[in-house]
Coordinates of C-alpha atoms and ligand atoms in Angstrom, one line a residue:
M16 CA -30.9 55.0 38.7
G17 CA -29.8 51.5 38.0
N18 CA -26.3 50.2 38.1
K19 CA -24.5 51.1 34.8
I20 CA -21.1 50.5 33.3
T21 CA -20.0 52.1 30.0
I22 CA -17.3 50.4 28.2
N23 CA -15.5 52.5 25.6
T24 CA -13.8 49.7 23.6
D25 CA -12.4 52.2 21.1
I26 CA -10.6 54.3 23.8
V27 CA -7.6 52.1 24.7
K28 CA -5.1 53.3 27.4
N29 CA -1.8 51.9 28.3
K30 CA -0.7 48.2 28.1
I31 CA -1.3 46.1 31.3
N32 CA 2.2 44.7 31.9
K33 CA 1.8 41.0 32.1
N34 CA 4.3 41.1 35.1
I35 CA 1.3 42.4 37.2
Y36 CA 0.4 38.7 37.4
G37 CA 3.8 37.8 39.0
H38 CA 4.3 35.4 42.0
F39 CA 6.6 35.2 45.0
A40 CA 8.1 32.0 46.5
E41 CA 10.1 32.3 49.7
H42 CA 12.0 29.8 51.8
L43 CA 9.2 29.9 54.4
G44 CA 7.2 27.0 55.9
R45 CA 6.2 24.5 53.2
G46 CA 6.3 27.1 50.3
I47 CA 9.4 25.8 48.7
Y48 CA 10.1 22.5 50.5
E49 CA 7.1 20.1 50.0
G50 CA 5.1 22.7 48.0
L51 CA 7.4 23.0 45.0
W52 CA 10.6 21.1 45.7
V53 CA 10.4 17.4 46.8
G54 CA 13.8 16.2 45.5
E55 CA 14.6 13.9 42.8
D56 CA 14.3 10.7 45.0
S57 CA 10.8 11.6 46.2
A58 CA 7.9 9.1 45.8
I59 CA 5.9 12.1 44.7
P60 CA 6.2 12.3 40.9
N61 CA 8.6 15.1 40.0
T62 CA 10.7 16.7 37.3
N63 CA 14.2 17.1 38.4
G64 CA 12.9 17.4 42.0
I65 CA 9.9 19.8 41.3
R66 CA 6.6 18.1 42.0
N67 CA 4.7 17.5 38.7
D68 CA 1.2 18.0 40.0
V69 CA 1.9 21.6 41.3
L70 CA 4.0 22.4 38.3
E71 CA 1.3 21.4 35.8
A72 CA -1.3 23.5 37.7
L73 CA 1.0 26.5 37.8
K74 CA 1.8 26.3 34.1
K75 CA -1.9 27.0 33.4
L76 CA -1.6 30.4 34.9
N77 CA 1.0 31.8 32.4
I78 CA 3.1 33.0 35.3
P79 CA 5.3 35.8 33.9
V80 CA 7.7 36.4 36.7
L81 CA 8.7 34.7 39.9
R82 CA 10.4 36.5 42.9
W83 CA 12.7 34.5 45.1
P84 CA 14.3 33.7 47.7
G85 CA 12.4 36.2 50.0
G86 CA 11.1 38.2 51.7
C87 CA 12.8 38.4 55.0
F88 CA 14.7 35.3 54.1
A89 CA 16.5 37.2 51.3
D90 CA 18.4 39.3 53.7
E91 CA 19.7 36.3 55.6
Y92 CA 20.4 34.2 52.5
H93 CA 23.9 33.5 51.4
W94 CA 23.7 32.3 47.9
K95 CA 27.0 30.4 47.8
D96 CA 25.6 28.0 50.4
G97 CA 23.0 26.9 47.8
V98 CA 25.2 25.9 44.8
G99 CA 27.4 22.9 44.1
P100 CA 26.6 19.2 45.0
R101 CA 23.5 19.1 47.1
E102 CA 25.0 16.6 49.7
N103 CA 27.8 19.1 50.5
R104 CA 25.6 22.2 50.9
K105 CA 25.6 24.0 54.2
R106 CA 22.7 23.5 56.6
M107 CA 21.5 26.6 58.2
V108 CA 18.8 27.7 60.5
N109 CA 15.9 29.7 59.0
T110 CA 15.8 32.0 61.9
H111 CA 13.1 34.2 60.6
W112 CA 10.6 31.5 59.7
G113 CA 10.1 28.9 62.3
G114 CA 13.7 28.2 63.3
V115 CA 13.8 25.1 61.1
V116 CA 16.8 23.6 59.3
E117 CA 17.4 24.9 55.7
N118 CA 19.4 22.4 53.9
N119 CA 20.0 24.7 50.9
H120 CA 18.8 21.9 48.5
F121 CA 16.8 24.5 46.6
G122 CA 19.3 27.1 45.4
T123 CA 20.1 29.2 42.4
H124 CA 20.2 26.3 39.9
E125 CA 17.0 24.8 41.1
F126 CA 15.3 28.1 41.1
M127 CA 16.4 28.9 37.5
M128 CA 15.2 25.5 36.4
L129 CA 11.8 26.1 38.1
C130 CA 11.5 29.3 36.2
D131 CA 12.4 27.6 33.0
L132 CA 9.8 24.9 33.5
L133 CA 7.2 27.5 34.3
G134 CA 8.2 29.8 31.4
A135 CA 8.6 32.5 34.0
E136 CA 11.3 35.2 34.2
P137 CA 13.4 35.1 37.4
Y138 CA 13.3 38.0 39.8
I139 CA 16.0 37.6 42.4
C140 CA 16.1 39.6 45.6
G141 CA 19.6 40.1 46.9
N142 CA 20.9 40.4 50.5
V143 CA 21.7 43.9 51.8
G144 CA 20.8 43.4 55.4
S145 CA 23.4 40.8 56.3
G146 CA 25.3 40.4 53.0
T147 CA 28.2 42.1 51.5
V148 CA 28.5 44.2 48.3
Q149 CA 31.0 41.6 47.0
E150 CA 28.6 38.7 47.7
M151 CA 25.8 40.4 45.7
S152 CA 28.1 41.4 42.9
E153 CA 29.5 37.9 42.6
W154 CA 26.0 36.4 42.5
V155 CA 25.2 38.5 39.5
E156 CA 28.5 37.5 37.9
Y157 CA 27.8 33.9 38.6
M158 CA 24.4 34.0 37.0
T159 CA 25.0 36.2 34.0
F160 CA 28.7 36.4 33.0
D161 CA 29.5 34.7 29.7
G162 CA 33.3 34.8 29.6
E163 CA 36.1 33.5 31.8
S164 CA 35.8 34.6 35.4
P165 CA 36.0 33.0 38.8
M166 CA 32.2 33.0 39.3
A167 CA 31.3 32.1 35.7
N168 CA 33.8 29.2 35.8
W169 CA 32.3 28.0 39.2
R170 CA 28.8 28.0 37.5
R171 CA 30.1 25.8 34.7
E172 CA 31.7 23.5 37.2
N173 CA 28.3 23.2 38.8
G174 CA 26.7 22.2 35.6
Q175 CA 25.4 25.3 34.0
E176 CA 27.5 26.2 30.8
E177 CA 25.5 29.1 29.5
P178 CA 24.7 32.2 31.7
W179 CA 21.1 32.6 32.5
K180 CA 19.1 35.6 31.5
L181 CA 18.3 37.6 34.5
T182 CA 16.3 40.8 34.2
Y183 CA 14.8 41.7 37.6
F184 CA 17.0 42.1 40.6
G185 CA 15.9 43.6 43.9
V186 CA 18.5 45.2 46.1
G187 CA 17.3 44.1 49.5
N188 CA 13.8 43.5 51.0
E189 CA 12.0 45.5 53.7
N190 CA 15.1 47.3 54.7
W191 CA 13.0 49.4 57.1
G192 CA 12.2 46.2 59.0
C193 CA 13.5 42.6 58.8
G194 CA 16.0 43.7 56.1
G195 CA 18.1 45.7 58.6
N196 CA 15.8 48.2 60.5
M197 CA 17.3 51.1 58.5
R198 CA 16.4 54.6 58.1
P199 CA 15.4 55.7 54.5
E200 CA 18.5 58.0 54.3
Y201 CA 20.8 55.1 55.3
Y202 CA 19.2 52.6 52.9
A203 CA 19.2 55.1 50.1
D204 CA 23.0 55.4 50.4
L205 CA 23.4 51.6 50.6
Y206 CA 21.1 51.2 47.6
R207 CA 23.3 53.6 45.6
R208 CA 26.4 51.6 46.6
Y209 CA 25.2 48.0 46.3
Q210 CA 23.4 48.6 42.9
T211 CA 26.7 50.0 41.4
Y212 CA 28.1 46.5 41.5
V213 CA 25.0 44.8 40.1
R214 CA 26.6 44.7 36.7
N215 CA 25.2 44.3 33.2
Y216 CA 27.3 41.6 31.5
G217 CA 27.1 41.2 27.7
D218 CA 23.6 41.6 26.5
N219 CA 22.1 40.9 30.0
K220 CA 20.4 44.2 31.1
I221 CA 19.3 44.3 34.7
Y222 CA 16.2 46.1 35.9
R223 CA 17.2 47.3 39.4
I224 CA 14.5 47.4 42.0
A225 CA 15.0 49.5 45.1
G226 CA 13.4 48.3 48.4
G227 CA 10.4 50.5 48.9
A228 CA 8.0 51.5 51.5
N229 CA 5.9 49.7 54.1
V230 CA 2.2 50.6 53.5
D231 CA 1.8 54.3 53.9
D232 CA 5.4 55.3 54.8
Y233 CA 5.4 58.1 52.2
Q234 CA 8.6 59.5 53.7
W235 CA 10.5 56.4 52.6
T236 CA 9.4 56.9 49.1
E237 CA 10.2 60.6 49.2
V238 CA 13.8 60.0 50.5
L239 CA 14.4 57.0 48.1
M240 CA 13.2 58.9 45.1
R241 CA 15.0 62.1 46.0
E242 CA 18.3 60.4 46.7
A243 CA 18.4 57.6 44.1
H244 CA 15.7 57.9 41.4
H245 CA 18.4 58.2 38.7
L246 CA 19.9 54.8 39.7
M247 CA 16.7 52.7 39.8
D248 CA 14.3 51.1 37.4
G249 CA 11.7 50.1 39.9
L250 CA 10.7 50.9 43.4
S251 CA 8.8 48.3 45.5
L252 CA 5.8 48.7 47.8
H253 CA 4.5 46.2 50.3
Y254 CA 0.9 46.1 51.6
Y255 CA -1.1 43.2 53.1
V256 CA -4.8 43.0 54.0
H257 CA -5.1 42.1 57.7
P258 CA -8.7 42.3 58.6
G259 CA -7.9 42.4 62.3
G260 CA -4.7 44.3 62.2
F261 CA -1.1 43.0 62.2
E262 CA -1.2 41.3 65.7
N263 CA -4.5 39.5 65.5
K264 CA -5.1 39.2 61.9
G265 CA -8.3 37.3 61.9
Q266 CA -9.2 33.9 60.7
A267 CA -9.0 32.7 57.1
V268 CA -12.3 30.7 57.3
N269 CA -14.2 31.4 60.5
F270 CA -14.7 35.0 60.0
T271 CA -17.7 37.3 60.6
E272 CA -19.8 39.4 58.3
E273 CA -18.1 42.4 59.7
E274 CA -14.7 40.9 58.9
W275 CA -15.9 40.5 55.3
D276 CA -16.7 44.2 55.2
V277 CA -13.4 45.3 56.8
S278 CA -11.5 43.1 54.3
M279 CA -13.1 44.7 51.3
E280 CA -12.5 48.2 52.7
K281 CA -8.9 47.4 53.3
T282 CA -8.5 45.9 49.9
L283 CA -9.7 49.1 48.3
Y284 CA -7.0 51.0 50.3
M285 CA -4.4 49.6 47.9
G286 CA -5.8 52.2 45.3
E287 CA -5.1 55.1 47.7
L288 CA -1.6 53.8 48.5
I289 CA -0.7 53.5 44.8
E290 CA -2.0 57.0 44.1
K291 CA -0.2 58.7 47.0
H292 CA 3.1 56.9 46.5
S293 CA 2.8 57.6 42.8
T294 CA 2.3 61.3 43.4
I295 CA 5.6 61.4 45.2
M296 CA 7.3 59.4 42.4
D297 CA 5.8 61.8 39.8
K298 CA 7.7 64.7 41.4
Y299 CA 11.0 63.1 40.5
D300 CA 9.9 60.9 37.6
P301 CA 7.1 62.7 35.8
D302 CA 7.4 60.4 32.7
K303 CA 6.9 57.4 34.7
R304 CA 10.1 55.7 33.7
I305 CA 10.4 54.1 37.1
G306 CA 7.9 51.2 37.7
M307 CA 6.1 50.7 40.9
I308 CA 6.7 47.1 41.8
I309 CA 4.2 45.8 44.4
D310 CA 6.3 42.7 45.1
E311 CA 4.3 41.6 48.1
W312 CA 0.5 41.7 48.4
G313 CA -2.4 39.6 49.6
A314 CA -4.7 38.7 52.4
W315 CA -2.8 37.6 55.4
Y316 CA -4.6 35.9 58.3
D317 CA -3.7 34.0 61.5
V318 CA -2.3 30.5 60.6
E319 CA -4.6 27.5 60.5
P320 CA -5.1 26.2 64.1
G321 CA -2.5 23.6 65.1
T322 CA 0.0 24.6 62.4
N323 CA 3.5 26.1 63.0
P324 CA 3.0 29.9 63.6
G325 CA 6.2 30.5 61.7
F326 CA 4.9 28.6 58.6
L327 CA 2.1 31.2 57.6
Y328 CA -0.1 28.4 56.3
Q329 CA -3.7 29.5 55.8
Q330 CA -6.8 28.4 54.0
N331 CA -8.3 30.4 51.2
T332 CA -12.1 31.1 50.5
I333 CA -14.3 32.9 48.0
R334 CA -13.5 36.1 50.0
D335 CA -9.9 35.7 49.0
A336 CA -11.0 35.2 45.3
V337 CA -12.9 38.6 45.6
I338 CA -9.9 40.2 47.2
A339 CA -7.6 39.1 44.4
A340 CA -9.9 40.2 41.7
V341 CA -10.4 43.6 43.3
H342 CA -6.6 44.0 43.6
F343 CA -6.2 43.2 39.9
N344 CA -8.8 45.8 38.9
I345 CA -6.9 48.4 41.0
F346 CA -3.5 47.4 39.5
H347 CA -5.0 47.7 36.0
E348 CA -6.4 51.1 36.7
H349 CA -2.9 52.3 37.7
S350 CA -1.0 50.3 35.2
D351 CA 0.7 53.4 33.8
R352 CA 2.8 53.2 36.9
V353 CA 2.4 49.7 38.3
Q354 CA 4.6 47.5 36.2
M355 CA 4.9 44.4 38.3
T356 CA 3.2 42.7 41.3
N357 CA 3.9 39.5 43.1
I358 CA 1.3 37.9 45.2
A359 CA 2.4 36.4 48.6
Q360 CA 2.9 33.5 48.0
M361 CA 2.7 30.8 45.5
V362 CA 2.2 27.5 47.4
N363 CA 1.2 26.9 51.1
V364 CA 2.0 30.3 52.3
I365 CA -0.4 33.3 52.9
Q366 CA -2.7 33.8 50.0
A367 CA -1.6 30.8 48.1
M368 CA -2.6 29.4 44.7
I369 CA -2.2 25.9 45.8
L370 CA -2.2 24.0 49.0
T371 CA -0.5 20.6 49.5
E372 CA -0.7 17.8 52.0
Q373 CA 1.9 15.1 51.2
D374 CA 1.1 13.8 47.7
N375 CA -2.3 15.7 47.5
M376 CA -2.9 19.2 46.3
L377 CA -5.7 21.5 45.8
L378 CA -6.3 24.7 43.8
T379 CA -7.6 27.6 45.9
P380 CA -10.3 30.1 44.9
T381 CA -7.4 32.6 44.4
Y382 CA -5.8 30.3 41.8
H383 CA -9.0 30.3 39.8
V384 CA -9.0 34.2 39.7
F385 CA -5.5 34.2 38.4
E386 CA -6.6 31.7 35.7
M387 CA -9.7 33.7 34.8
Y388 CA -7.8 37.0 34.6
K389 CA -4.7 35.8 32.7
V390 CA -6.5 37.1 29.5
H391 CA -5.6 40.6 30.7
Q392 CA -1.9 40.0 30.6
D393 CA -0.2 42.4 28.1
A394 CA -3.7 43.6 26.8
E395 CA -4.6 47.2 26.3
R396 CA -6.6 48.7 29.1
I397 CA -10.0 50.1 28.1
E398 CA -11.6 53.2 29.5
M399 CA -14.7 52.5 31.5
D400 CA -17.2 54.4 33.5
V401 CA -18.5 52.6 36.5
N402 CA -21.7 53.8 38.2
T403 CA -22.7 51.1 40.6
G404 CA -22.9 52.7 44.0
A405 CA -21.3 51.8 47.3
I406 CA -22.1 49.4 50.2
E407 CA -22.0 50.8 53.7
E408 CA -22.2 48.2 56.4
N409 CA -20.9 47.8 60.0
G410 CA -19.3 51.1 59.7
Y411 CA -17.3 50.2 56.5
K412 CA -17.7 51.5 53.0
Y413 CA -16.7 50.0 49.7
P414 CA -17.9 49.9 46.1
R415 CA -20.6 47.4 45.3
V416 CA -19.0 46.4 42.0
S417 CA -15.3 46.5 40.9
A418 CA -14.6 46.2 37.2
T419 CA -11.9 46.2 34.5
A420 CA -11.7 45.7 30.7
S421 CA -8.9 45.2 28.2
K422 CA -8.4 44.5 24.6
A423 CA -6.3 41.5 23.7
G424 CA -4.1 41.2 20.6
D425 CA -6.7 39.4 18.7
G426 CA -9.3 42.1 19.3
T427 CA -11.3 40.2 21.9
V428 CA -12.4 42.5 24.7
N429 CA -12.2 40.9 28.1
I430 CA -14.4 42.4 30.9
S431 CA -14.0 41.3 34.5
L432 CA -16.7 42.2 37.1
C433 CA -16.7 41.6 40.7
N434 CA -19.7 41.9 43.1
L435 CA -18.3 42.7 46.5
D436 CA -21.6 42.3 48.3
K437 CA -21.5 39.2 50.6
S438 CA -25.3 38.7 50.5
S439 CA -27.1 40.3 47.6
A440 CA -27.0 39.9 43.8
V441 CA -26.6 43.0 41.7
F442 CA -28.1 43.8 38.3
V443 CA -25.8 45.8 36.0
E444 CA -26.3 47.2 32.5
L445 CA -23.1 47.2 30.4
D446 CA -23.2 49.7 27.6
V447 CA -20.5 48.5 25.1
R448 CA -19.5 51.3 22.8
G449 CA -17.1 51.3 19.8
M450 CA -17.8 47.7 18.6
N451 CA -20.7 45.4 17.6
V452 CA -21.0 42.5 19.9
S453 CA -21.6 39.3 18.0
E454 CA -20.1 36.7 20.3
L455 CA -20.0 36.5 24.2
N456 CA -18.6 33.9 26.5
G457 CA -18.8 34.2 30.2
R458 CA -17.4 32.4 33.2
I459 CA -18.1 32.8 36.9
L460 CA -16.5 32.0 40.2
T461 CA -18.9 32.2 43.2
A462 CA -20.3 30.2 46.2
D463 CA -23.3 30.1 48.5
E464 CA -21.3 30.7 51.7
M465 CA -19.1 33.7 52.2
N466 CA -16.4 31.3 53.6
A467 CA -16.7 28.6 50.9
K468 CA -13.3 26.9 50.3
N469 CA -11.8 23.9 48.7
T470 CA -10.5 21.1 50.8
F471 CA -8.6 17.9 50.2
E472 CA -11.9 16.0 50.6
Q473 CA -13.8 18.4 48.3
P474 CA -11.1 20.0 46.1
N475 CA -13.6 21.4 43.5
Y476 CA -16.2 22.9 45.8
V477 CA -15.3 26.4 44.5
Q478 CA -14.4 26.4 40.8
P479 CA -15.3 28.4 37.7
T480 CA -18.4 27.5 35.8
S481 CA -19.9 29.0 32.6
F482 CA -21.9 32.2 33.1
T483 CA -25.2 32.6 31.4
D484 CA -27.1 35.2 33.4
Y485 CA -27.0 37.9 30.7
K486 CA -29.2 39.3 28.0
L487 CA -27.7 41.1 25.0
E488 CA -29.7 43.6 23.1
N489 CA -28.3 46.3 20.8
N490 CA -24.8 46.2 22.3
K491 CA -26.2 46.5 25.8
M492 CA -25.8 43.6 28.2
K493 CA -27.9 43.1 31.3
V494 CA -26.0 40.9 33.7
E495 CA -27.0 39.5 37.1
L496 CA -23.9 39.1 39.3
P497 CA -24.6 36.9 42.2
S498 CA -23.3 37.9 45.6
K499 CA -19.5 37.4 46.2
S500 CA -18.8 36.7 42.6
V501 CA -16.1 37.2 40.0
V502 CA -17.2 37.1 36.4
T503 CA -15.3 37.3 33.2
L504 CA -16.9 38.0 29.8
A505 CA -15.1 37.7 26.5
I506 CA -16.8 39.6 23.7
K507 CA -16.0 39.8 20.0
Ligands
LIG18 O1 5.5 37.2 52.8 C1 5.9 37.1 54.2 C2 6.8 38.2 54.6 O2 6.1 39.4 54.6 C3 8.0 38.5 53.9 O3 9.1 37.6 54.1 C4 8.3 39.9 54.2 O4 9.0 40.6 53.3 C5 7.0 40.5 54.6 O5 7.0 41.1 55.8

């Protein structure tokens, strides 16, 4: 039996929340400073301090939501240090990430401006680990209160007359680890307390996100849901793909075929995690009111040789593009529960969209997947039946093809297909039901080597091209997917 995918275009499921295409930018390494913020006086062309080249590239991704300021940094961050005249802002040590000086030049106003320039909604993560309830409460007042109040007046003094619209607010980050090493029972109580003072001012309605589990800590989810489900709108989950494990994660570029296989298997594990955490959530929230918010995910390797170990700077290859595409296919499949995800991280950190070196920048293979997949944002997920078998190599097992399809507002059906095989092409027959296909446009991202990457010398080595390896007959498409490829087809 050949490989077959049946796409029932007339059976639409839930909407794929565009926030699944969210991002994360932490005060870590060169993620914010250099990567996004260069300051108004920089020789690098910028808009109010945000570098223009990076900004223009990011705008093309239609980024719906941006999480900030961390990460582990969030539970050490004191927001008052980052407002007011920049020259007076407190300098602190970023103890978690490299022990470097943080001058607080990128603070609340700069972040809100960045979101505005990107057209993204802000998602702020508050400090539970080392901050007070009052501090968190005043931050929300500062940002969202319209009337006369000490914090709202201070915001006006600092140049922002109108309150900002702020929907997404996280109450702490990884409070089982860097956010305070808490037990779930203790954090659940703190969550209940802190979130009480995260107020809705005027029309601003906050979507409160509780700090969720590390990978497969199902007990954490159980306790949080049991004790606080009625007080949360979202519950987070963090999971990273480390091919070699947490200690020796493996290299981003010089990896073996076996490391390709383990990376794929570990990517697929995201599906199992979502299902198991979801089953616990269903017990307390059968109607799925509470969103699963996967606010950190991605492939995390050892840092590039010779770079600061605390900066988490890594290269990005076609393997990362495949990993990103497979994640999206999994997120879509579970988009009745998964309402937001935020890849770690936006620029120069972990699985980044963009790498910079002084005034140069490059787009990574992962960037291109975000750009190719943006057609699925807020589209209706389409039912499909995928029969394409599995790959079993080096003791690892994973599907040969991963796929997703959705219907956009204008009726276009977008199909994304990913060949996970590192060495062989695959022929697939797509049986499109429920519509007559009269127009087809395809794009592909692939490469000859499994570790193909973009460099500052060759920034366009891996980039999407048009895809023509298909035959269309009576609504059936025969496509040839080259090894390690991501393909998107738009049909009308
Ligand atoms: O994304 C890097 C770090 O990974 C984050 O700061 C933390 O939340 C996680 O452990």
